[in-house]
Amino acid sequence: KQRNELFEEGKSTILPDIISYRSCIDAWIRQWQKDSPQKVEALVKDMIKKYSMEGRKDLRPDADIFNLVLKACAHATVTWHEDIEKEANDTPISIANRTFALLKGKNEFNANPTHATYAFMFIAYKFHLDFDNSRYTPLLLMLWKQCCNDGLVSQFALESFQDCVLDYQFWKAIGGEERFALLGKTDPKTIKVEDLPQEWKRNVKPPKRRGKGTK
């Protein structure tokens, strides 16, 4: 924000680019603070504003950028035990829900959910929605069904889902415990994405291969 203001005032010739925004976003995510999602969402909104009003095509957000908002929600300080009704619009859950809704609906950026979108949503619900809340299990199961229907079940999404529901709910969601017992798998944590129907993972893109000298 400071760099933007300096540029607008003519005190700097350095115009914030996508790398600048990503660096700020990553820094806020690593803070693991309750307000980190608000800060990240604000940065993305600023990117969108400059993309739309100034024609900055280099700042056009994609699914990866919106997933960073979800990642911030997933990594924010746990809030499920707090009374946060008065600040409902700025809670990690609220921010995650509206970001997810943007990706699932039609948007000017042609950004669509990825497997990471679902994985971060599972984690966000686990940390910010009370397990005893009557909405908790139905929401998680509905989200899992959408993930399967979209063909975006990756190992990351699978493990994130498995980690936020009870074992019997997990078994039922993936087709029944008996089915996997025939394969010699009786522990939910031994289930791999390769064990699931191809239809559920058809749209998961292979991980990007890193170049030499990178980690």
C-alpha positions as a printed Julia matrix, in Angstrom:
215×3 Matrix{Float64}:
   0.0     0.0     0.0
   2.82    2.41    0.9
   4.54    1.74   -2.42
   1.26    2.45   -4.26
   0.85    5.76   -2.43
   4.43    6.82   -3.1
   4.03    6.02   -6.78
   0.79    8.0    -7.01
   2.43   10.96   -5.27
   5.34   10.86   -7.71
   7.83   10.02   -4.96
   8.67    6.63   -6.42
   9.04    5.2    -9.91
   8.6     1.63   -8.7
   5.12    0.34   -9.5
   3.97   -2.62   -7.38
   3.76   -5.75   -9.52
   2.36   -9.24   -8.99
   5.57  -10.29   -7.24
   5.22   -7.42   -4.78
   1.65   -8.37   -3.98
   2.5   -12.06   -3.66
   5.34  -11.26   -1.26
   3.01   -9.21    0.96
   0.32  -11.87    0.82
   2.75  -14.64    1.73
   4.06  -12.55    4.63
   0.56  -12.08    6.05
  -0.24  -15.78    5.69
   2.88  -16.66    7.66
   1.73  -14.41   10.5
  -0.95  -16.98   11.45
  -3.03  -14.14   12.9
  -6.8   -13.84   13.22
  -6.83  -10.79   10.94
  -4.48  -12.27    8.31
  -7.39  -13.24    6.03
  -8.69   -9.65    6.14
  -5.28   -8.3     5.18
  -4.86  -10.79    2.33
  -8.37  -10.21    1.03
  -7.72   -6.44    1.06
  -4.55   -6.9    -0.98
  -6.39   -9.01   -3.54
  -9.15   -6.41   -3.75
  -6.5    -3.77   -4.38
  -5.09   -5.91   -7.18
  -8.55   -6.25   -8.7
  -9.11   -2.5    -8.48
  -5.89   -1.75  -10.32
  -6.61   -4.46  -12.88
 -10.11   -3.12  -13.55
  -9.57    0.64  -13.3
  -6.0     1.03  -14.51
  -5.87   -1.76  -17.05
  -3.07   -3.53  -15.2
  -3.37   -6.89  -16.94
  -0.36   -8.17  -15.02
  -2.46   -7.94  -11.85
  -5.36  -10.0   -13.13
  -6.06  -12.48  -10.33
  -6.32  -16.19  -11.07
  -7.36  -19.23   -9.05
  -3.96  -19.38   -7.36
  -4.38  -15.84   -6.01
  -7.85  -16.55   -4.65
  -6.55  -19.79   -3.16
  -4.08  -17.69   -1.17
  -7.03  -15.95    0.46
  -8.38  -19.37    1.41
  -4.94  -20.41    2.63
  -4.87  -17.35    4.88
  -8.25  -18.39    6.29
  -7.03  -21.94    6.84
  -3.86  -20.72    8.6
  -5.46  -18.0    10.72
  -5.64  -18.33   14.49
  -8.35  -20.82   15.45
 -11.68  -19.08   16.08
 -14.26  -21.87   16.39
 -14.5   -21.37   20.17
 -15.08  -17.6    19.99
 -18.26  -15.54   19.89
 -17.63  -13.64   16.68
 -21.16  -12.89   15.52
 -20.62   -9.12   15.8
 -17.83   -9.23   13.21
 -19.37  -11.87   10.98
 -18.3   -10.28    7.68
 -14.63  -10.28    8.61
 -14.28  -13.74   10.13
 -12.09  -16.35    8.42
 -15.2   -18.42    7.66
 -17.04  -15.5     6.05
 -14.03  -14.55    3.95
 -13.49  -18.17    2.91
 -17.16  -18.6     1.98
 -17.32  -15.53   -0.24
 -14.01  -16.38   -1.92
 -15.21  -19.9    -2.6
 -18.52  -18.56   -3.95
 -16.6   -16.29   -6.33
 -14.59  -19.21   -7.68
 -17.64  -21.45   -8.05
 -19.68  -18.81   -9.85
 -19.11  -16.89  -13.06
 -16.47  -14.21  -12.66
 -14.67  -11.77  -14.93
 -11.34  -13.47  -14.27
 -12.41  -16.91  -15.51
 -10.99  -18.28  -12.27
 -12.29  -21.69  -11.22
 -11.77  -23.89   -8.15
  -8.76  -26.18   -8.01
  -8.02  -29.11   -5.72
  -6.28  -26.67   -3.35
  -9.47  -24.58   -3.17
 -11.3   -27.5    -1.61
  -8.4   -28.53    0.6
  -8.12  -25.07    2.15
 -11.9   -24.88    2.58
 -11.89  -28.17    4.52
  -9.12  -26.86    6.77
 -10.86  -23.5     7.25
 -14.07  -25.19    8.38
 -12.15  -27.45   10.74
 -10.43  -24.56   12.51
 -13.17  -21.95   12.44
 -16.49  -23.78   12.72
 -17.48  -25.49   15.98
 -17.61  -29.28   15.53
 -20.75  -29.31   17.67
 -22.46  -26.81   15.4
 -25.34  -28.53   13.61
 -24.06  -27.14   10.29
 -20.56  -28.57   10.61
 -20.94  -32.12    9.29
 -23.53  -31.31    6.56
 -21.3   -28.51    5.25
 -18.21  -30.71    5.14
 -20.05  -33.57    3.44
 -21.64  -31.21    0.9
 -18.24  -29.68    0.16
 -16.74  -33.15   -0.32
 -19.51  -34.08   -2.73
 -18.85  -30.92   -4.75
 -15.14  -31.71   -4.79
 -15.88  -35.19   -6.17
 -18.37  -33.87   -8.73
 -15.81  -31.31   -9.92
 -13.21  -34.05  -10.31
 -10.82  -32.21   -7.98
  -9.99  -34.82   -5.36
  -6.22  -34.76   -4.87
  -4.18  -36.3    -2.06
  -4.13  -32.86   -0.43
  -7.92  -32.51   -0.63
  -8.46  -36.1     0.51
  -6.24  -35.78    3.57
  -7.74  -32.39    4.48
 -11.25  -33.84    4.35
 -10.31  -36.99    6.25
  -8.77  -34.86    8.98
 -11.96  -32.92    9.73
 -14.62  -35.63    9.92
 -15.13  -38.75   12.03
 -13.9   -42.08   10.68
 -17.34  -43.5     9.99
 -18.3   -40.32    8.12
 -15.14  -40.54    6.05
 -15.73  -44.19    5.15
 -19.3   -43.47    4.1
 -18.21  -40.47    2.01
 -15.7   -42.52    0.0
 -17.93  -45.53   -0.66
 -18.06  -47.64    2.47
 -15.55  -49.33    4.79
 -16.3   -52.81    3.47
 -15.21  -51.88   -0.03
 -11.74  -50.88    1.13
 -11.44  -53.75    3.6
 -11.38  -56.04    0.57
  -8.24  -54.17   -0.49
  -6.69  -54.73    2.92
  -7.22  -51.15    4.0
  -8.93  -50.75    7.36
  -7.3   -47.51    8.55
  -8.66  -44.28    7.01
  -5.18  -42.78    6.96
  -3.98  -45.51    4.58
  -6.43  -44.42    1.88
  -4.68  -42.78   -1.04
  -6.15  -40.8    -3.89
  -5.15  -43.66   -6.21
  -7.71  -45.84   -4.41
 -10.6   -43.57   -5.4
 -12.61  -43.45   -8.65
 -10.87  -41.74  -11.54
 -13.98  -39.61  -12.07
 -13.35  -37.92   -8.72
  -9.85  -36.77   -9.68
 -10.2   -36.24  -13.43
  -9.55  -32.47  -13.31
  -6.58  -32.46  -10.94
  -3.6   -31.06  -12.77
  -0.21  -32.7   -12.16
   2.12  -30.65   -9.95
   4.36  -28.21  -11.71
   7.86  -29.56  -12.21
  10.49  -27.41  -10.59
  13.55  -26.38  -12.56
  17.09  -27.37  -11.72
  18.51  -25.66   -8.69
  15.1   -25.07   -7.07
  13.68  -26.67   -3.95
